[in-house]
Amino acid sequence: MKPIQVGLLGIGVVGSGTFNVLKRNQEEIKRRAGRGIEITMVADLDTARARAAVGEGVQVVNDARAVIANPDIDIVIELIGGTNIAKTLVLEAIAAGKHVVTANKALLAVHGTEIFAAASARGVMVAFEAAVAGGIPIIKALREGLTANRIQWIAGIINGTTNFILSEMRDKGLDFGVVLKEAQALGYAEADPTFDIEGIDAAHKATLMSAIAFGVPVQFDKAYIEGITKLGAADIKYAEQLGYRIKLLGITKRRQGDANQGQADGIELRVHPCLIPAKRLIAKVEGAMNAVVVQGDAVGTTLYYGKGAGSEPTASAVIADLVDITRLQSADPHHRVPHLAFQPNAMSDLKVLPMSAVVTSYYLRLRVADETGVLAKVTGILAEAGISIDAVLQREADEVSGSARVAQTDVIILTHDCVEAKMNAAIAQMQALPSVLEPITRIRKEELA
Ligand code: HSE
């Protein structure tokens, strides 16, 4: 059978990795797919870069629409990124009857509903393994390997840049700003690192995992997102003393609301720094590596670990999608694995809960005047709110010096689970105490048990 023909839009780091791995492993891949897979056309605005990456024998153009218009192309790989031109081109490729492979998490997290609907209507596949956690086959695991399970929760380190920064902060006791500069110098962080450090990239990925896990539409706009820019070295140190590590986690959880308390069922979808017990395997994931923990009712806890970015790790995921499409393209569209794991007519309308309704436990750090009764007042507010304390750590008072008239100290409190709205109210009350001298630091905590 003649090889399946692939057109590539954008040949940067991942595109050239895809070309190279496909070429290097072509015999193995053909034995697996049942048919050869060849990139025969590449579009890139920088045609010289494209030509250098693919050599002779591949058609190189500077117009992506020429690839989409080519009737010989069966699959279009979109590696342009962003949500503007990439969206237009993906929809045009679908309309032209091409299957699409993309690594574009932002595109699918924001416009996935429209794109998957267009693909279903046209009977083509949109595959996106590379969009979440790079080389880790987490989409395949959630959509197929764990298909027997009612998924209960997913928690992942799904951004390598921030995990590298947090690892360095912990290892070396450095502040965020210093480590960010180091990460940029080493090429781990972009010149504009906003998407990574503000948690947006992780939220795109968490949104996709949430949709696949629970059979709900992609709802990036409902995700709660908090990055790592405000994390202090002191909190990382205190967390460690209490037996925890701080990681930026993407979390999505099925929540059964307590009707007696007026709570609705729903889904939690959130990205924020999080204390996790140091003894959990995921707490030991260091540097730019990614890891995802999935809790299913039948299988229990499973953990997926690997490189979340990079040329060939991401190419590994892109090519897995090419092989899947090659195997399935002649199948009746209704008998293929659904884009979001659940049949489109069987999606749930379970709502993403507002952050105020999320239930979790907390780390609080209060900078207080070292005066009689401060701790009693603080713990009294928590008791009054019905928030149970798990542990308290009080540092020795700092020596009084300079303009300070009273000694100051840090009080660190770990709580048991409570609903976020209750904690917000308690923090506001504690903040109003004259002995609480600085804004209270609050970091959420997950046992991941
Ligand atoms: N910038 C991402 C990260 C990789 O740092 O993990 C691509 O999503």
Coordinates of C-alpha atoms and ligand atoms in Angstrom, one line a residue:
M1 CA 0.0 0.0 0.0
K2 CA 1.3 3.5 -0.8
P3 CA 2.6 5.4 2.3
I4 CA 0.3 7.8 4.0
Q5 CA 1.3 11.3 3.2
V6 CA 1.7 13.9 5.8
G7 CA 2.0 17.7 5.5
L8 CA 3.7 19.6 8.3
L9 CA 2.8 23.2 9.2
G10 CA 5.7 24.8 11.1
I11 CA 9.0 23.1 11.4
G12 CA 10.7 24.4 14.6
V13 CA 12.1 22.2 17.4
V14 CA 9.2 19.7 17.5
G15 CA 8.6 19.6 13.7
S16 CA 12.3 18.8 13.0
G17 CA 12.2 16.2 15.8
T18 CA 9.1 14.6 14.2
F19 CA 10.8 14.5 10.8
N20 CA 14.0 13.0 12.1
V21 CA 12.3 10.3 14.3
L22 CA 9.9 9.3 11.5
K23 CA 12.8 8.9 9.1
R24 CA 15.1 7.1 11.6
N25 CA 12.5 4.6 12.8
Q26 CA 10.6 4.3 9.5
E27 CA 10.8 0.5 9.3
E28 CA 9.6 -0.1 12.9
I29 CA 6.9 2.5 12.5
K30 CA 5.7 0.9 9.2
R31 CA 5.6 -2.6 10.8
R32 CA 3.4 -1.1 13.5
A33 CA 1.1 1.1 11.4
G34 CA 0.7 -1.4 8.6
R35 CA 1.7 1.2 6.1
G36 CA 4.6 3.7 5.6
I37 CA 4.1 7.2 6.9
E38 CA 6.0 10.0 5.1
I39 CA 6.2 13.8 5.5
T40 CA 6.1 14.9 1.9
M41 CA 5.3 18.6 2.3
V42 CA 6.4 21.2 4.8
A43 CA 5.1 24.8 5.2
D44 CA 7.2 27.3 7.1
L45 CA 7.6 31.1 6.7
D46 CA 11.3 30.5 7.0
T47 CA 11.8 28.2 3.9
A48 CA 15.6 28.1 4.3
R49 CA 15.2 26.7 7.9
A50 CA 12.6 24.2 6.6
R51 CA 14.9 23.1 3.7
A52 CA 17.8 22.7 6.1
A53 CA 15.7 20.5 8.4
V54 CA 14.3 18.2 5.8
G55 CA 16.9 18.1 3.0
E56 CA 15.9 17.4 -0.6
G57 CA 13.0 15.2 -1.7
V58 CA 10.4 17.0 0.4
Q59 CA 8.3 19.9 -1.0
V60 CA 8.9 23.0 1.0
V61 CA 6.5 26.0 0.7
N62 CA 5.9 29.2 2.7
D63 CA 2.1 29.0 2.5
A64 CA 0.3 26.6 4.8
R65 CA -2.8 26.7 2.6
A66 CA -0.8 25.0 -0.2
V67 CA -0.4 22.0 2.1
I68 CA -4.1 21.9 3.0
A69 CA -5.1 22.3 -0.7
N70 CA -2.8 19.4 -1.8
P71 CA -5.2 16.4 -2.5
D72 CA -2.3 13.9 -1.9
I73 CA -1.9 15.0 1.8
D74 CA -3.9 12.7 4.1
I75 CA -2.8 14.1 7.5
V76 CA -1.9 17.7 8.5
I77 CA 0.3 18.2 11.5
E78 CA -0.2 21.7 13.0
L79 CA 2.9 22.9 15.0
I80 CA 2.5 26.6 14.5
G81 CA 1.1 27.3 18.0
G82 CA -1.2 30.0 19.3
T83 CA -4.9 30.4 18.8
N84 CA -5.2 32.7 15.8
I85 CA -3.8 31.5 12.5
A86 CA -3.5 28.0 13.9
K87 CA -7.3 27.9 14.5
T88 CA -8.1 29.1 11.0
L89 CA -5.7 26.6 9.4
V90 CA -6.9 23.6 11.6
L91 CA -10.5 24.4 10.7
E92 CA -9.6 24.7 7.0
A93 CA -7.7 21.4 7.1
I94 CA -10.7 19.7 8.6
A95 CA -13.1 21.2 6.0
A96 CA -10.7 19.9 3.4
G97 CA -11.2 16.4 4.8
K98 CA -7.7 16.1 6.3
H99 CA -7.0 14.4 9.6
V100 CA -5.2 16.7 12.0
V101 CA -2.5 16.1 14.6
T102 CA -1.6 19.0 16.8
A103 CA 0.5 19.8 19.9
N104 CA -1.4 23.0 20.5
K105 CA -2.9 22.9 24.0
A106 CA -4.0 26.5 24.0
L107 CA -5.9 26.0 20.8
L108 CA -7.8 23.0 22.0
A109 CA -8.3 24.2 25.6
V110 CA -10.0 27.3 24.3
H111 CA -11.6 26.3 21.0
G112 CA -11.7 22.5 21.4
T113 CA -15.5 22.3 21.4
E114 CA -15.8 24.0 18.0
I115 CA -12.8 22.1 16.5
F116 CA -14.0 18.6 17.7
A117 CA -17.5 19.3 16.4
A118 CA -16.2 20.3 13.0
A119 CA -14.0 17.2 12.9
S120 CA -16.9 14.9 13.8
A121 CA -19.2 16.5 11.2
R122 CA -16.5 16.0 8.5
G123 CA -15.6 12.5 9.7
V124 CA -11.9 13.2 10.4
M125 CA -9.8 12.8 13.4
V126 CA -8.1 15.5 15.5
A127 CA -5.3 13.9 17.6
F128 CA -3.4 15.8 20.3
E129 CA -1.3 13.4 22.4
A130 CA 1.6 15.9 22.3
A131 CA -0.6 18.7 23.7
V132 CA -0.4 17.4 27.3
A133 CA 2.8 16.4 29.1
G134 CA 4.9 16.1 25.9
G135 CA 6.2 12.6 25.5
I136 CA 4.1 11.0 28.3
P137 CA 1.2 9.1 26.6
I138 CA -1.3 10.5 29.1
I139 CA -4.1 11.1 26.6
K140 CA -3.9 7.5 25.4
A141 CA -3.9 6.3 29.0
L142 CA -6.9 8.3 30.0
R143 CA -8.9 7.8 26.8
E144 CA -8.2 4.1 26.3
G145 CA -6.1 2.4 29.0
L146 CA -8.2 3.6 31.9
T147 CA -11.5 3.4 30.0
A148 CA -13.0 0.9 32.5
N149 CA -12.7 3.4 35.3
R150 CA -14.7 6.1 36.8
I151 CA -11.9 8.6 37.2
Q152 CA -11.9 10.3 40.6
W153 CA -9.1 12.8 40.3
I154 CA -6.0 13.7 38.3
A155 CA -3.1 15.7 39.7
G156 CA -0.1 16.5 37.5
I157 CA 3.2 18.4 37.3
I158 CA 2.5 19.4 33.8
N159 CA 4.8 22.3 33.3
G160 CA 8.5 21.6 33.2
T161 CA 9.6 25.2 33.4
T162 CA 7.9 25.9 36.7
N163 CA 9.0 22.5 38.1
F164 CA 12.6 23.3 37.3
I165 CA 12.2 26.7 39.0
L166 CA 10.6 25.2 42.2
S167 CA 13.3 22.4 42.3
E168 CA 16.1 25.0 42.2
M169 CA 14.4 27.2 44.8
R170 CA 14.2 24.2 47.1
D171 CA 17.7 22.9 46.4
K172 CA 19.5 26.2 46.7
G173 CA 17.2 28.2 48.9
L174 CA 17.0 30.9 46.3
D175 CA 14.2 33.3 45.5
F176 CA 11.9 33.0 42.5
G177 CA 13.4 36.0 40.6
V178 CA 16.9 34.7 40.8
V179 CA 16.0 31.2 39.6
L180 CA 13.8 32.5 36.8
K181 CA 16.9 34.3 35.4
E182 CA 18.9 31.2 35.7
A183 CA 16.1 29.2 34.0
Q184 CA 16.1 31.7 31.1
A185 CA 19.9 31.5 30.7
L186 CA 19.7 27.7 30.5
G187 CA 16.9 27.8 28.0
Y188 CA 14.3 26.2 30.4
A189 CA 12.2 29.4 30.5
E190 CA 11.2 31.6 27.5
A191 CA 12.2 35.2 27.3
D192 CA 8.5 35.9 28.0
P193 CA 7.8 33.2 30.6
T194 CA 4.3 34.4 31.4
F195 CA 2.3 31.4 30.2
D196 CA 4.5 29.0 32.2
I197 CA 5.1 30.9 35.5
E198 CA 1.5 32.2 35.7
G199 CA 0.1 28.7 35.4
I200 CA -1.7 29.3 32.0
D201 CA 0.1 26.5 30.1
A202 CA -0.6 24.0 32.9
A203 CA -4.3 25.1 32.9
H204 CA -4.6 24.4 29.2
K205 CA -3.3 20.9 29.8
A206 CA -5.5 20.4 32.9
T207 CA -8.5 21.5 31.0
L208 CA -7.9 18.9 28.3
M209 CA -7.4 16.1 30.9
S210 CA -10.5 17.2 32.8
A211 CA -12.6 16.9 29.6
I212 CA -11.3 13.4 28.8
A213 CA -11.5 12.2 32.4
F214 CA -15.1 13.3 33.1
G215 CA -16.7 13.5 29.6
V216 CA -17.4 17.3 29.9
P217 CA -16.7 20.0 27.2
V218 CA -13.3 21.8 27.4
Q219 CA -13.8 24.8 29.7
F220 CA -10.6 26.7 30.0
D221 CA -12.4 29.8 31.0
K222 CA -13.7 28.1 34.2
A223 CA -10.3 27.0 35.4
Y224 CA -8.9 28.6 38.5
I225 CA -5.3 29.6 37.8
E226 CA -2.6 30.8 40.1
G227 CA 1.1 30.7 39.2
I228 CA 4.3 30.5 41.2
T229 CA 5.5 34.1 41.0
K230 CA 4.5 34.9 44.6
L231 CA 6.1 31.9 46.2
G232 CA 8.8 32.6 48.8
A233 CA 11.9 30.6 49.6
A234 CA 10.7 30.7 53.3
D235 CA 7.5 28.8 52.5
I236 CA 9.3 26.1 50.6
K237 CA 11.6 25.7 53.6
Y238 CA 8.8 25.6 56.2
A239 CA 6.9 23.1 54.0
E240 CA 9.9 20.9 54.0
Q241 CA 10.2 21.1 57.8
L242 CA 6.6 19.9 58.0
G243 CA 7.3 17.0 55.6
Y244 CA 5.9 18.5 52.4
R245 CA 7.2 19.7 49.0
I246 CA 5.6 22.6 47.0
K247 CA 4.7 21.8 43.4
L248 CA 2.7 23.6 40.8
L249 CA -0.1 21.1 40.2
G250 CA -2.9 20.9 37.7
I251 CA -5.8 19.3 39.5
T252 CA -9.1 18.1 38.3
K253 CA -11.5 16.2 40.6
R254 CA -15.0 14.9 40.6
R255 CA -16.8 16.3 43.6
Q256 CA -20.0 15.0 45.1
G257 CA -21.6 17.9 46.9
D258 CA -23.2 17.5 50.3
A259 CA -26.9 18.3 49.6
N260 CA -27.4 19.1 53.3
Q261 CA -24.9 21.9 53.0
G262 CA -26.4 23.1 49.8
Q263 CA -23.5 21.9 47.8
A264 CA -23.9 20.9 44.1
D265 CA -22.1 18.0 42.4
G266 CA -19.4 19.3 40.1
I267 CA -15.8 19.2 38.9
E268 CA -12.8 21.0 40.4
L269 CA -10.4 22.4 37.8
R270 CA -7.5 24.3 39.2
V271 CA -3.8 25.1 38.8
H272 CA -1.9 26.5 41.8
P273 CA 1.1 25.9 44.0
C274 CA 0.4 23.0 46.3
L275 CA 1.9 21.3 49.3
I276 CA 2.1 17.6 48.8
P277 CA 3.6 15.0 51.2
A278 CA 7.3 14.5 50.5
K279 CA 6.8 10.8 50.7
R280 CA 4.6 10.6 47.5
L281 CA 6.4 9.6 44.4
I282 CA 5.2 12.7 42.5
A283 CA 6.9 14.9 45.1
K284 CA 10.2 13.5 44.0
V285 CA 9.8 14.6 40.4
E286 CA 12.5 17.2 40.0
G287 CA 13.8 19.6 37.3
A288 CA 11.9 20.0 34.1
M289 CA 10.3 16.5 34.2
N290 CA 6.5 16.0 34.2
A291 CA 4.4 13.5 36.0
V292 CA 0.6 12.8 36.3
V293 CA -1.2 10.8 38.9
V294 CA -4.6 9.4 38.0
Q295 CA -7.0 7.9 40.5
G296 CA -9.5 5.5 39.0
D297 CA -12.1 3.5 41.0
A298 CA -11.0 0.2 39.7
V299 CA -7.3 0.6 39.1
G300 CA -6.5 2.7 42.1
T301 CA -3.6 5.2 41.7
T302 CA -1.4 5.2 38.6
L303 CA 1.5 7.4 37.9
Y304 CA 2.9 8.5 34.5
Y305 CA 6.3 10.2 34.4
G306 CA 8.6 11.5 31.6
K307 CA 9.7 14.5 29.6
G308 CA 7.0 17.0 29.1
A309 CA 8.8 19.0 26.3
G310 CA 11.7 18.8 23.9
S311 CA 12.2 17.9 20.3
E312 CA 12.1 14.1 20.2
P313 CA 10.0 13.5 23.4
T314 CA 7.2 15.6 21.9
A315 CA 7.8 14.0 18.4
S316 CA 7.3 10.7 20.0
A317 CA 3.7 11.8 20.9
V318 CA 3.1 13.4 17.5
I319 CA 4.1 10.2 15.7
A320 CA 2.0 8.0 18.0
D321 CA -1.0 10.1 16.7
L322 CA 0.2 9.6 13.1
V323 CA 0.2 5.8 13.6
D324 CA -3.2 5.8 15.3
I325 CA -4.7 7.8 12.4
T326 CA -3.0 5.5 9.9
R327 CA -4.5 2.4 11.6
L328 CA -8.0 3.9 12.0
Q329 CA -8.5 6.1 8.9
S330 CA -10.4 3.4 7.0
A331 CA -12.6 2.7 10.1
D332 CA -16.2 4.0 10.2
P333 CA -15.9 7.3 12.1
H334 CA -18.5 6.1 14.6
H335 CA -16.2 3.2 15.6
R336 CA -13.1 5.3 16.3
V337 CA -12.0 6.4 19.8
P338 CA -14.0 9.6 20.4
H339 CA -11.9 12.8 20.5
L340 CA -12.7 13.4 24.2
A341 CA -13.0 9.7 25.2
F342 CA -16.8 9.8 25.6
Q343 CA -19.3 9.6 22.7
P344 CA -20.2 13.2 21.6
N345 CA -23.9 12.5 22.4
A346 CA -23.1 11.2 25.8
M347 CA -21.3 14.3 27.3
S348 CA -22.1 15.3 30.8
D349 CA -23.2 18.8 31.8
L350 CA -21.5 18.5 35.2
K351 CA -20.4 22.1 36.1
V352 CA -16.9 23.3 36.9
L353 CA -17.2 24.5 40.5
P354 CA -16.1 28.1 41.4
M355 CA -13.0 28.2 43.5
S356 CA -15.0 29.3 46.5
A357 CA -16.7 25.8 46.4
V358 CA -13.5 23.8 46.2
V359 CA -12.6 21.7 49.2
T360 CA -8.9 21.3 50.1
S361 CA -6.6 21.7 53.1
Y362 CA -4.3 24.7 53.7
Y363 CA -0.9 25.9 54.7
L364 CA -1.1 29.4 56.3
R365 CA 1.9 31.5 57.3
L366 CA 1.2 34.5 59.5
R367 CA 3.9 37.1 60.3
V368 CA 2.8 38.2 63.8
A369 CA 4.0 40.3 66.7
D370 CA 5.3 38.0 69.4
E371 CA 2.7 39.0 72.0
T372 CA 0.7 37.1 74.6
G373 CA -2.5 35.6 73.1
V374 CA -1.8 36.0 69.4
L375 CA -1.9 32.3 68.7
A376 CA -5.1 31.9 70.8
K377 CA -6.8 34.6 68.7
V378 CA -5.7 33.1 65.4
T379 CA -6.7 29.5 66.4
G380 CA -9.9 30.9 67.9
I381 CA -11.0 32.3 64.5
L382 CA -10.3 29.0 62.8
A383 CA -12.2 27.1 65.5
E384 CA -15.1 29.5 65.3
A385 CA -15.2 28.9 61.5
G386 CA -15.2 25.1 62.1
I387 CA -11.8 24.7 60.4
S388 CA -9.8 22.0 62.0
I389 CA -6.0 22.5 62.6
D390 CA -3.7 19.7 61.6
A391 CA -0.3 21.1 62.8
V392 CA 1.1 24.4 64.1
L393 CA 4.7 25.5 63.8
Q394 CA 5.9 28.6 65.6
R395 CA 9.4 29.9 64.9
E396 CA 11.5 31.5 67.6
A397 CA 10.9 35.3 67.7
D398 CA 13.4 37.3 65.6
E399 CA 15.5 39.7 67.7
V400 CA 14.1 43.2 68.0
S401 CA 16.3 45.5 65.9
G402 CA 16.1 48.7 63.8
S403 CA 12.7 50.4 63.8
A404 CA 10.8 47.3 65.1
R405 CA 9.4 47.8 68.5
V406 CA 8.2 44.3 69.2
A407 CA 9.7 40.9 68.3
Q408 CA 8.1 39.3 65.3
T409 CA 7.8 35.7 64.3
D410 CA 6.2 33.3 61.8
V411 CA 3.3 31.1 62.7
I412 CA 2.7 28.3 60.3
I413 CA -0.6 26.4 60.4
L414 CA -1.7 23.3 58.5
T415 CA -5.4 22.7 58.4
H416 CA -7.6 19.8 57.5
D417 CA -10.0 20.0 54.6
C418 CA -12.5 22.8 54.4
V419 CA -14.4 24.7 51.7
E420 CA -12.5 27.6 50.2
A421 CA -15.2 30.2 51.0
K422 CA -14.9 29.4 54.7
M423 CA -11.1 29.8 54.6
N424 CA -11.4 33.1 52.7
A425 CA -13.6 34.5 55.5
A426 CA -11.3 33.2 58.2
I427 CA -8.2 34.7 56.5
A428 CA -10.0 38.0 56.3
Q429 CA -10.7 37.9 60.0
M430 CA -7.2 36.9 60.9
Q431 CA -5.8 39.6 58.7
A432 CA -7.7 42.2 60.6
L433 CA -6.0 41.4 63.9
P434 CA -3.6 44.2 64.8
S435 CA -0.9 41.6 65.7
V436 CA -0.9 40.1 62.2
L437 CA 1.7 42.3 60.5
E438 CA 1.9 41.2 56.9
P439 CA -0.5 39.7 54.3
I440 CA -1.2 36.1 55.2
T441 CA 0.4 33.5 52.9
R442 CA -2.0 30.8 51.9
I443 CA -0.9 27.7 49.9
R444 CA -3.3 24.9 49.3
K445 CA -2.4 21.4 50.3
E446 CA -3.3 18.0 48.8
E447 CA -2.5 14.6 50.4
L448 CA -3.0 12.7 47.1
A449 CA -3.7 9.6 49.1
Ligands
HSE1 N1 6.5 25.3 28.3 C1 6.0 24.0 28.6 C2 6.7 23.5 29.9 C3 6.3 23.0 27.5 O1 7.6 24.2 30.4 O2 6.5 22.4 30.3 C4 5.3 23.0 26.5 O3 4.0 22.9 27.0

